[in-house]
């Protein structure tokens, strides 16, 4: 467990931050933007959980913990620290199993889904779009530096997971708000 006895360190006052391996980088570095956006997605899931119960809440709680793991993974450059926490393929597979299980009970889509429906679904859509932004940043980071490939897979699957979950909590898709192309012309 991590123990924090002091919240501020003044270490970032000059526009730099420490990575998991102890190295210092600019706060605007792509790596920092990537794990910062993962943290933002996690915060959005925290809001979603205010409306969640049962198996959905338990799944989101697990995902929030995994997003912290993912942030630690991204905050530690490859080869930077022995025993660094890394996202595993089994975590990606668990998301896939949940996607398949929840999607099996949903009616096929006849249009794109607009964010909305229930409050929980709307919050899940927000978390999904932030997750997609994190995925784009991690993809850019992976083009410039070595990144755990499971990290990128995890974000890709998580955004799909949150989409399917939003439909699941929208009464199995019955309360989905569907896009009506050209409806406001």
Short mmCIF file of C-alpha atoms in Angstrom, two decimals:
data_model
loop_
_atom_site.label_atom_id
_atom_site.label_comp_id
_atom_site.label_asym_id
_atom_site.label_seq_id
_atom_site.Cartn_x
_atom_site.Cartn_y
_atom_site.Cartn_z
CA UNK A 1 0.00 0.00 0.00
CA UNK A 2 1.13 3.53 -0.68
CA UNK A 3 1.49 5.83 2.31
CA UNK A 4 1.25 9.57 1.77
CA UNK A 5 2.18 11.70 4.73
CA UNK A 6 2.55 14.95 2.86
CA UNK A 7 0.32 16.13 0.02
CA UNK A 8 2.42 18.95 -1.39
CA UNK A 9 6.13 18.67 -2.08
CA UNK A 10 6.85 21.86 -4.04
CA UNK A 11 8.68 19.58 -6.50
CA UNK A 12 6.41 20.63 -9.34
CA UNK A 13 6.58 24.36 -8.78
CA UNK A 14 8.97 24.80 -11.72
CA UNK A 15 6.76 22.94 -14.20
CA UNK A 16 8.26 19.47 -13.82
CA UNK A 17 7.05 16.26 -12.21
CA UNK A 18 8.60 12.96 -11.19
CA UNK A 19 7.92 9.70 -12.98
CA UNK A 20 7.74 6.28 -11.34
CA UNK A 21 11.42 5.66 -12.01
CA UNK A 22 12.44 8.91 -10.28
CA UNK A 23 13.24 10.81 -13.48
CA UNK A 24 11.87 14.33 -13.92
CA UNK A 25 9.93 15.51 -16.97
CA UNK A 26 8.01 18.61 -17.99
CA UNK A 27 4.40 18.59 -16.88
CA UNK A 28 3.34 19.10 -20.50
CA UNK A 29 5.18 15.91 -21.59
CA UNK A 30 3.09 13.44 -23.59
CA UNK A 31 3.57 10.75 -20.93
CA UNK A 32 2.18 13.07 -18.24
CA UNK A 33 -0.75 14.04 -20.48
CA UNK A 34 -1.50 10.35 -21.05
CA UNK A 35 -1.58 9.28 -17.40
CA UNK A 36 -3.28 12.54 -16.43
CA UNK A 37 -6.09 11.80 -18.87
CA UNK A 38 -6.40 8.27 -17.47
CA UNK A 39 -6.84 9.93 -14.06
CA UNK A 40 -9.53 12.18 -15.56
CA UNK A 41 -11.39 9.13 -16.91
CA UNK A 42 -11.17 7.61 -13.44
CA UNK A 43 -12.71 10.73 -11.90
CA UNK A 44 -15.57 10.56 -14.42
CA UNK A 45 -16.18 6.95 -13.39
CA UNK A 46 -16.30 8.12 -9.78
CA UNK A 47 -19.21 10.37 -10.75
CA UNK A 48 -20.87 7.50 -12.61
CA UNK A 49 -20.63 5.31 -9.52
CA UNK A 50 -22.86 7.76 -7.64
CA UNK A 51 -25.70 6.26 -9.72
CA UNK A 52 -24.50 2.64 -9.89
CA UNK A 53 -25.54 -0.39 -7.84
CA UNK A 54 -24.82 -4.09 -7.63
CA UNK A 55 -22.77 -5.76 -10.35
CA UNK A 56 -22.35 -2.50 -12.28
CA UNK A 57 -20.94 -0.70 -9.24
CA UNK A 58 -18.61 -3.62 -8.51
CA UNK A 59 -17.36 -3.63 -12.11
CA UNK A 60 -16.77 0.12 -12.03
CA UNK A 61 -14.96 -0.11 -8.70
CA UNK A 62 -12.64 -2.74 -10.16
CA UNK A 63 -12.08 -0.62 -13.28
CA UNK A 64 -11.25 2.44 -11.17
CA UNK A 65 -8.57 0.43 -9.40
CA UNK A 66 -7.27 -0.86 -12.74
CA UNK A 67 -7.11 2.71 -14.05
CA UNK A 68 -4.85 3.59 -11.13
CA UNK A 69 -2.73 0.58 -12.10
CA UNK A 70 -2.71 1.87 -15.67
CA UNK A 71 -1.64 5.32 -14.50
CA UNK A 72 1.25 3.72 -12.58
CA UNK A 73 2.16 1.72 -15.68
CA UNK A 74 2.24 4.84 -17.86
CA UNK A 75 4.08 6.86 -15.21
CA UNK A 76 6.96 4.38 -15.20
CA UNK A 77 8.93 4.31 -18.47
CA UNK A 78 9.81 0.86 -19.79
CA UNK A 79 12.90 -0.45 -18.05
CA UNK A 80 12.72 2.40 -15.55
CA UNK A 81 11.95 0.51 -12.36
CA UNK A 82 12.28 -3.16 -11.51
CA UNK A 83 8.94 -4.74 -10.66
CA UNK A 84 6.94 -1.81 -12.07
CA UNK A 85 3.17 -2.28 -12.02
CA UNK A 86 1.96 -3.15 -15.53
CA UNK A 87 -1.46 -3.79 -17.07
CA UNK A 88 -1.85 -7.47 -17.96
CA UNK A 89 -3.59 -9.24 -20.81
CA UNK A 90 -5.90 -10.91 -18.29
CA UNK A 91 -7.32 -7.49 -17.40
CA UNK A 92 -8.07 -6.85 -21.09
CA UNK A 93 -9.67 -10.30 -21.37
CA UNK A 94 -11.92 -9.63 -18.36
CA UNK A 95 -13.21 -6.48 -20.07
CA UNK A 96 -13.88 -8.51 -23.23
CA UNK A 97 -15.85 -11.14 -21.28
CA UNK A 98 -17.99 -8.46 -19.64
CA UNK A 99 -18.57 -6.72 -22.99
CA UNK A 100 -19.72 -10.01 -24.53
CA UNK A 101 -21.99 -10.87 -21.60
CA UNK A 102 -23.73 -7.48 -21.44
CA UNK A 103 -23.91 -7.06 -25.21
CA UNK A 104 -25.59 -10.46 -25.68
CA UNK A 105 -28.73 -9.18 -23.94
CA UNK A 106 -28.93 -5.92 -25.95
CA UNK A 107 -31.06 -5.33 -29.02
CA UNK A 108 -28.99 -4.69 -32.15
CA UNK A 109 -28.41 -1.01 -32.91
CA UNK A 110 -30.29 0.68 -35.75
CA UNK A 111 -28.47 4.00 -35.35
CA UNK A 112 -25.63 5.62 -33.45
CA UNK A 113 -26.31 6.29 -29.77
CA UNK A 114 -26.17 9.82 -28.41
CA UNK A 115 -24.87 10.26 -24.87
CA UNK A 116 -27.83 10.29 -22.53
CA UNK A 117 -30.72 8.23 -21.27
CA UNK A 118 -30.29 7.59 -17.57
CA UNK A 119 -27.91 9.69 -15.44
CA UNK A 120 -25.62 6.66 -15.08
CA UNK A 121 -25.52 6.10 -18.84
CA UNK A 122 -24.74 9.77 -19.47
CA UNK A 123 -21.83 9.64 -17.00
CA UNK A 124 -20.57 6.41 -18.58
CA UNK A 125 -20.61 8.11 -22.00
CA UNK A 126 -18.56 10.98 -20.59
CA UNK A 127 -16.05 8.51 -19.11
CA UNK A 128 -16.00 6.69 -22.47
CA UNK A 129 -15.07 9.82 -24.40
CA UNK A 130 -12.34 10.72 -21.89
CA UNK A 131 -11.07 7.14 -22.20
CA UNK A 132 -10.91 7.56 -25.99
CA UNK A 133 -8.84 10.72 -25.51
CA UNK A 134 -6.51 8.84 -23.17
CA UNK A 135 -6.23 6.10 -25.79
CA UNK A 136 -5.22 8.64 -28.45
CA UNK A 137 -2.58 10.09 -26.13
CA UNK A 138 -1.18 6.66 -25.26
CA UNK A 139 -1.08 5.78 -28.97
CA UNK A 140 0.90 8.96 -29.62
CA UNK A 141 3.19 8.14 -26.69
CA UNK A 142 3.69 4.60 -28.03
CA UNK A 143 4.72 6.07 -31.39
CA UNK A 144 7.47 8.05 -29.63
CA UNK A 145 8.53 5.75 -26.76
CA UNK A 146 8.16 2.16 -25.68
CA UNK A 147 4.83 1.59 -23.91
CA UNK A 148 3.30 -1.59 -22.53
CA UNK A 149 1.10 -2.77 -25.46
CA UNK A 150 -1.50 -4.08 -23.00
CA UNK A 151 -2.02 -0.49 -21.78
CA UNK A 152 -3.24 0.60 -25.20
CA UNK A 153 -5.38 -2.53 -25.59
CA UNK A 154 -6.91 -1.92 -22.15
CA UNK A 155 -8.00 1.61 -23.05
CA UNK A 156 -9.42 0.47 -26.38
CA UNK A 157 -11.45 -2.26 -24.71
CA UNK A 158 -12.49 -0.03 -21.83
CA UNK A 159 -14.12 2.51 -24.13
CA UNK A 160 -16.08 -0.31 -25.80
CA UNK A 161 -16.94 -1.68 -22.36
CA UNK A 162 -18.29 1.68 -21.20
CA UNK A 163 -20.38 2.00 -24.37
CA UNK A 164 -21.97 -1.42 -23.90
CA UNK A 165 -22.41 -0.79 -20.19
CA UNK A 166 -24.17 2.52 -20.92
CA UNK A 167 -26.67 0.62 -23.09
CA UNK A 168 -27.05 -2.06 -20.40
CA UNK A 169 -27.93 0.53 -17.75
CA UNK A 170 -30.27 2.28 -20.18
CA UNK A 171 -32.74 -0.55 -19.56
CA UNK A 172 -30.99 -2.84 -22.01
CA UNK A 173 -30.93 -0.13 -24.65
CA UNK A 174 -34.62 0.75 -24.37
CA UNK A 175 -33.74 4.22 -23.04
CA UNK A 176 -30.90 4.85 -25.48
CA UNK A 177 -31.08 8.19 -27.25
CA UNK A 178 -30.61 7.43 -30.94
CA UNK A 179 -29.12 9.75 -33.53
CA UNK A 180 -31.62 10.81 -36.16
CA UNK A 181 -29.51 12.00 -39.12
CA UNK A 182 -30.68 15.35 -40.46
CA UNK A 183 -33.62 15.48 -38.01
CA UNK A 184 -33.06 19.15 -37.15
CA UNK A 185 -32.79 20.54 -40.71
#
